[in-house]
Short mmCIF file of C-alpha atoms in Angstrom, two decimals:
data_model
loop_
_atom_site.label_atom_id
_atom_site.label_comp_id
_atom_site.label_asym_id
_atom_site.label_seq_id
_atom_site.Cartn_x
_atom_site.Cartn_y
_atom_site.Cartn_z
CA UNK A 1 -25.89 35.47 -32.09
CA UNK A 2 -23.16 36.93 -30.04
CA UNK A 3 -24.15 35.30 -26.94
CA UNK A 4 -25.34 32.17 -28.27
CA UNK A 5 -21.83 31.75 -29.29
CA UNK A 6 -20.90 33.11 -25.79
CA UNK A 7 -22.61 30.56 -24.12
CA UNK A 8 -21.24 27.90 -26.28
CA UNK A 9 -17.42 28.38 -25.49
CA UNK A 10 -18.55 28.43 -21.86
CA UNK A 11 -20.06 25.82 -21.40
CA UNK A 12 -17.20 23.73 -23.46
CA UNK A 13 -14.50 25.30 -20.97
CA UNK A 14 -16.70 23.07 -18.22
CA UNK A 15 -14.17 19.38 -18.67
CA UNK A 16 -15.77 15.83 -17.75
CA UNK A 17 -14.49 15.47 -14.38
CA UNK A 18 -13.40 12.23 -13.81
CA UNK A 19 -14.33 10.85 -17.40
CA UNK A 20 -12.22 8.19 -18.99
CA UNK A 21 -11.48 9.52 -22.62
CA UNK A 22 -11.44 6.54 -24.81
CA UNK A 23 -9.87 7.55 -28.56
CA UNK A 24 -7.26 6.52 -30.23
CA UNK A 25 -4.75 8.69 -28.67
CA UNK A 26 -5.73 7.65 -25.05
CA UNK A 27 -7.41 4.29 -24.98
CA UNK A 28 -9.44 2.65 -27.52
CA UNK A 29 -11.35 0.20 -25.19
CA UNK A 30 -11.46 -0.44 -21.59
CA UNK A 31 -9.54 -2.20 -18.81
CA UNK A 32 -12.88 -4.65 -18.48
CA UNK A 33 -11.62 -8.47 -19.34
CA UNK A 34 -8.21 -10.34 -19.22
CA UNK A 35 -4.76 -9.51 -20.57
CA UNK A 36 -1.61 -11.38 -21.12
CA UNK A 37 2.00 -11.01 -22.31
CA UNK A 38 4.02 -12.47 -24.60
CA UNK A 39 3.07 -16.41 -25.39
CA UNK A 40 -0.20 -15.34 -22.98
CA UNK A 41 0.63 -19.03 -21.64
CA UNK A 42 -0.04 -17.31 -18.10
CA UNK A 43 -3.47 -15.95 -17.34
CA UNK A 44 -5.35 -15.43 -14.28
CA UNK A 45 -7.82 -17.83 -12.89
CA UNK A 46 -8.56 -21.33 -11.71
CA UNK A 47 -5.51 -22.77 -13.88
CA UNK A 48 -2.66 -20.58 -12.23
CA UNK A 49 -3.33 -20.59 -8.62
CA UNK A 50 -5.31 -22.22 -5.60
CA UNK A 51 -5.35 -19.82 -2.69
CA UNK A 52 -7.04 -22.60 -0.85
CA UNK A 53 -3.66 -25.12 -0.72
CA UNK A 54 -1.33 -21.98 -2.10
CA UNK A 55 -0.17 -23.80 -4.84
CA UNK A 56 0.33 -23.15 -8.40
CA UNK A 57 -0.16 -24.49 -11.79
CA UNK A 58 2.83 -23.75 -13.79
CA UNK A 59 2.62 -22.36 -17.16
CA UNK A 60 4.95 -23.25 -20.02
CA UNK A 61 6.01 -20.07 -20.41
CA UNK A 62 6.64 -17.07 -18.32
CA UNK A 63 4.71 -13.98 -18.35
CA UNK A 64 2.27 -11.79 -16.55
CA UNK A 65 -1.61 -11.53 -16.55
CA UNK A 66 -4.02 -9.11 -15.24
CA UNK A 67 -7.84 -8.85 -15.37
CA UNK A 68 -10.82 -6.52 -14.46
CA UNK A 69 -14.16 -6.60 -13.96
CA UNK A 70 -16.56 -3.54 -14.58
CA UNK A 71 -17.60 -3.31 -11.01
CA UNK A 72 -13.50 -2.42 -9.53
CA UNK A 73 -12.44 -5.81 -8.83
CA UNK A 74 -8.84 -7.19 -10.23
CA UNK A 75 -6.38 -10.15 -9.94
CA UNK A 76 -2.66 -10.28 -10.78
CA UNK A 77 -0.92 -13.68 -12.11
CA UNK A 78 3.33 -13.61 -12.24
CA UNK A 79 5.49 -16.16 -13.35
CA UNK A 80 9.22 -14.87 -13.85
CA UNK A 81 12.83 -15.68 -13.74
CA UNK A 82 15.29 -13.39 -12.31
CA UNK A 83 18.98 -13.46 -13.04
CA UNK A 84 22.16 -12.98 -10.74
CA UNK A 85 24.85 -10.85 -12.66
CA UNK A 86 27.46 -12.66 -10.35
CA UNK A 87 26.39 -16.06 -10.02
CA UNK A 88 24.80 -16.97 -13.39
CA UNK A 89 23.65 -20.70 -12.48
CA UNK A 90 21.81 -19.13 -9.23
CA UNK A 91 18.70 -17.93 -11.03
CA UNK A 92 15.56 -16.98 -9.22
CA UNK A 93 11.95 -18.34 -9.82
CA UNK A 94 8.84 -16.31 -8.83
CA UNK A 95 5.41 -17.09 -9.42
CA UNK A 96 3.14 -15.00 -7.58
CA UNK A 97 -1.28 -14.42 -7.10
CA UNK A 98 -3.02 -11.87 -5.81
CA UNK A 99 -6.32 -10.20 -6.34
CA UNK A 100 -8.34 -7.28 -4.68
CA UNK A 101 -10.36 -4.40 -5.29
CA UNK A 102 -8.78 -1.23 -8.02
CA UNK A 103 -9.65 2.48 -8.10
CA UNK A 104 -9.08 4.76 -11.11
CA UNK A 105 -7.96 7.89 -9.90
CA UNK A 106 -8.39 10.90 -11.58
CA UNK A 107 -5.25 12.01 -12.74
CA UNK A 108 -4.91 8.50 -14.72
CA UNK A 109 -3.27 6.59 -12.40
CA UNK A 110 -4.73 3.11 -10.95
CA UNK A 111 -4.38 1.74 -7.46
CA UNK A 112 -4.95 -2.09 -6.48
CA UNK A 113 -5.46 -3.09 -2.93
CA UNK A 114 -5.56 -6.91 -2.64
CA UNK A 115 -7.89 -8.90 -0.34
CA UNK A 116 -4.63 -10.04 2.19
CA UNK A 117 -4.62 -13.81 0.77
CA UNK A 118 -2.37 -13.34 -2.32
CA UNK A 119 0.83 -15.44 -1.68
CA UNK A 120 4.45 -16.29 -3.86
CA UNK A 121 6.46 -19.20 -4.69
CA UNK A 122 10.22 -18.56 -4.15
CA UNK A 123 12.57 -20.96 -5.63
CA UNK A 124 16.64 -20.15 -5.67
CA UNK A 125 19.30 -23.11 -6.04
CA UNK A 126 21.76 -21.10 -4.10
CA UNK A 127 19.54 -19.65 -1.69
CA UNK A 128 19.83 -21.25 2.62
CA UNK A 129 16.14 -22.29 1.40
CA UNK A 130 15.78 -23.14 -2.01
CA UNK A 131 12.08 -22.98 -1.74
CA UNK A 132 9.56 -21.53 -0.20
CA UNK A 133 5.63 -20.07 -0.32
CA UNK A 134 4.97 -16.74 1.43
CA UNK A 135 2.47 -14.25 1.40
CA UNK A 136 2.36 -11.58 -1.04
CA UNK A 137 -0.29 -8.63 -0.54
CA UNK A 138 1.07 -5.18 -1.53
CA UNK A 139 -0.96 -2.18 -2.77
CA UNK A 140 0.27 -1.44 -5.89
CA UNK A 141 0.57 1.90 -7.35
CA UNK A 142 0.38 2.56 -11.31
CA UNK A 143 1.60 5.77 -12.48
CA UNK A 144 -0.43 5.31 -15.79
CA UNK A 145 -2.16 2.86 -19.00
CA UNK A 146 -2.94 2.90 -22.04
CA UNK A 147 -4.62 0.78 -24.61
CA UNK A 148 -3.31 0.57 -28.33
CA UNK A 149 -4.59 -1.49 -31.32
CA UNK A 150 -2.35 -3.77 -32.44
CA UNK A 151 -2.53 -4.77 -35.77
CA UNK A 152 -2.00 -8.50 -35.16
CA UNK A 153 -3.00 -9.11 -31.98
CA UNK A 154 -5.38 -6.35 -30.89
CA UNK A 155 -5.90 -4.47 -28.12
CA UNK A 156 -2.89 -4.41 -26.47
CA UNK A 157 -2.26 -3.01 -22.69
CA UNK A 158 0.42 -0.74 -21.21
CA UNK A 159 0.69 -0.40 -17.42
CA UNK A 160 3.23 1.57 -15.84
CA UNK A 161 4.47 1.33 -12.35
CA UNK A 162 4.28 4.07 -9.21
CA UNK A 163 8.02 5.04 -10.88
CA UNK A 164 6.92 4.91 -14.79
CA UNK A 165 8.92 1.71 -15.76
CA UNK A 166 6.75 -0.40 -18.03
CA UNK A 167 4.65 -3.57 -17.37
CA UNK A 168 4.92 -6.04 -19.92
CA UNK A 169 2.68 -5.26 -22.71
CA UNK A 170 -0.32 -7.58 -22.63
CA UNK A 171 -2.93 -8.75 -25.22
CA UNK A 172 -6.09 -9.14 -24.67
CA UNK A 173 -6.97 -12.47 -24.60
CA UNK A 174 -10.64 -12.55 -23.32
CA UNK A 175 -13.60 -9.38 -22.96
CA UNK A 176 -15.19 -11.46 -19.93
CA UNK A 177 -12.83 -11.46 -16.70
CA UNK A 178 -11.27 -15.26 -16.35
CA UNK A 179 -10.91 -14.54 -12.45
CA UNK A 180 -11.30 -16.47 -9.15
CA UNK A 181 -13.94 -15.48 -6.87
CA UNK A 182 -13.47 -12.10 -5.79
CA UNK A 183 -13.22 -12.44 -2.21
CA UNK A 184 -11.08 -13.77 0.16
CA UNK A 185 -10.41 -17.12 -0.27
CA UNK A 186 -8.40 -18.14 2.76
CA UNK A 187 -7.97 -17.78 6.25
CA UNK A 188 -6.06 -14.73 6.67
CA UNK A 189 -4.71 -11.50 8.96
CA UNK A 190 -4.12 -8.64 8.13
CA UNK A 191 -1.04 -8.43 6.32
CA UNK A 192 -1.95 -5.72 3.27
CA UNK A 193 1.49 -3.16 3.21
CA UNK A 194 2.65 -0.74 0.58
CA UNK A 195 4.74 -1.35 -1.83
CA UNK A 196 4.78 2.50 -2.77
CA UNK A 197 7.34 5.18 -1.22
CA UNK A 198 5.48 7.92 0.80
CA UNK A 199 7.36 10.73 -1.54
CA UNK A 200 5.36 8.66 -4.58
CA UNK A 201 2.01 8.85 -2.53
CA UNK A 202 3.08 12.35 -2.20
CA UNK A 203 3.51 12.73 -5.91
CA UNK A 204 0.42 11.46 -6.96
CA UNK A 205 -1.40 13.12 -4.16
CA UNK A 206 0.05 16.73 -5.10
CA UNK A 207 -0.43 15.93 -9.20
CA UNK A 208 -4.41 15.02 -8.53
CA UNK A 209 -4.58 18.29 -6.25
CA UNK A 210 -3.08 20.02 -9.25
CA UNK A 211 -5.56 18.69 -11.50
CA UNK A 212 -8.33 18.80 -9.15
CA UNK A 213 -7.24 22.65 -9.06
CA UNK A 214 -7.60 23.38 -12.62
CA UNK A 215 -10.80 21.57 -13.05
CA UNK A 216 -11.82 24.06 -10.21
CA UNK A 217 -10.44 27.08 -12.33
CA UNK A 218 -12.66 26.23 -15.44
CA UNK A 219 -15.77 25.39 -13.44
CA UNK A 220 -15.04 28.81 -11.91
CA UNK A 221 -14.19 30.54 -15.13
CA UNK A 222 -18.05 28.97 -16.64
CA UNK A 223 -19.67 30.27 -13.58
CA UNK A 224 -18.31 33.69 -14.25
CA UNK A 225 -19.35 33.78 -17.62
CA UNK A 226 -22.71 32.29 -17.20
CA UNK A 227 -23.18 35.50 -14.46
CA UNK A 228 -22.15 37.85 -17.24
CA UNK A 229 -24.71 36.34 -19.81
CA UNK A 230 -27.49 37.31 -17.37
CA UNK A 231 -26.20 40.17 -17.12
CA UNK A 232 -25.77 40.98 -20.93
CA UNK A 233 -29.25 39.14 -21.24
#
């Protein structure tokens, strides 16, 4: 009886490696479908953006939208205004697209690297050009999520950036991905960059080490006792 019980607490030392946890104090359902804050007027797909003409379809409201299929493909939809402390009538549009493949690392954060034809819309009344379409394709780092129930509107999704400020929360507002083909859908280069600091790779790198490190330790620690039960045995 002893060892049975032995055996028991050994092999429940060995974690999940890599396992997404989904209870209600981590994340009640997963990142699979499409999200949307606020009014959820903006949501990814055919009605925000045309990579093939870069232009936009703009919503009534502003907002941000983000979906993801099972299979580690995502796409990003932006529409924002930005205010100038010093020059209050000079306030800044951006509406931006971009889509790519995501990876869910192990230590719970999430990194998207677009495809390199995701592109902005610029516009600023007291800008030398009021307004202008550029490309936008930055690998984005997120620190963490987390899915909550929301007693109104549901699932509800909180992202947090490489530097743990908060995404808007989003709803969801569909369990199927409403998402443009997920390849590139222009003639492009290149022009993929980082929008995360090397001391944040660094970060990240050092805290999935850490945890790679302890899940070493307890595999380590069930070996060892597995070697004494034969021996007991």
């Amino acid at each position: 009886m002893f060892l049975t019980h032995l055996l028991a607490l050994v092999l429940a030392s060995v974690p999940a490696l890599g396992q997404i946890v989904y209870d209600s104090q981590h994340n009640l359902t997963s990142l699979v479908g499409t999200w949307s804050s606020g009014s959820k007027a903006v949501v990814t797909g055919s009605g925000f953006a045309n990579p093939a003409n870069k232009s936009f379809t703009y919503a009534k409201t502003t907002g941000v939208s983000y979906s993801f299929t099972g299979d580690g493909f995502y796409e990003i939809a932006r529409y924002r205004f930005n205010g100038n402390g010093t020059q209050p009538n000079c306030i800044t549009g951006v509406i931006n697209w971009s889509h790519g493949t995501y990876d869910l690392v192990d230590n719970g954060s999430i990194v998207m690297t677009p495809f390199g034809d995701g592109f902005q819309q610029i516009q600023d009344t007291c800008a030398a050009v009021s307004n202008f379409i550029e490309d936008y394709n930055l690998t984005e780092l997120y620190q963490s999520w987390q899915i909550f129930q929301d007693p109104i509107d549901g699932y509800k999704l909180h992202l947090f950036q490489f530097d743990g400020s908060p995404v808007a929360p989003q709803f969801q507002v569909s369990t199927t991905p409403n998402m443009l083909p997920t390849r590139n859908l222009r003639n492009t280069t290149n022009t993929t960059s980082s929008s995360v600091a090397a001391r944040d790779v660094l970060a990240t790198n050092t805290a999935a080490n850490r945890w790679e490190a302890a899940g070493a330790g307890r595999v380590l620690f069930a070996l060892f006792g597995l070697a004494l039960l034969s021996v007991l045995l």
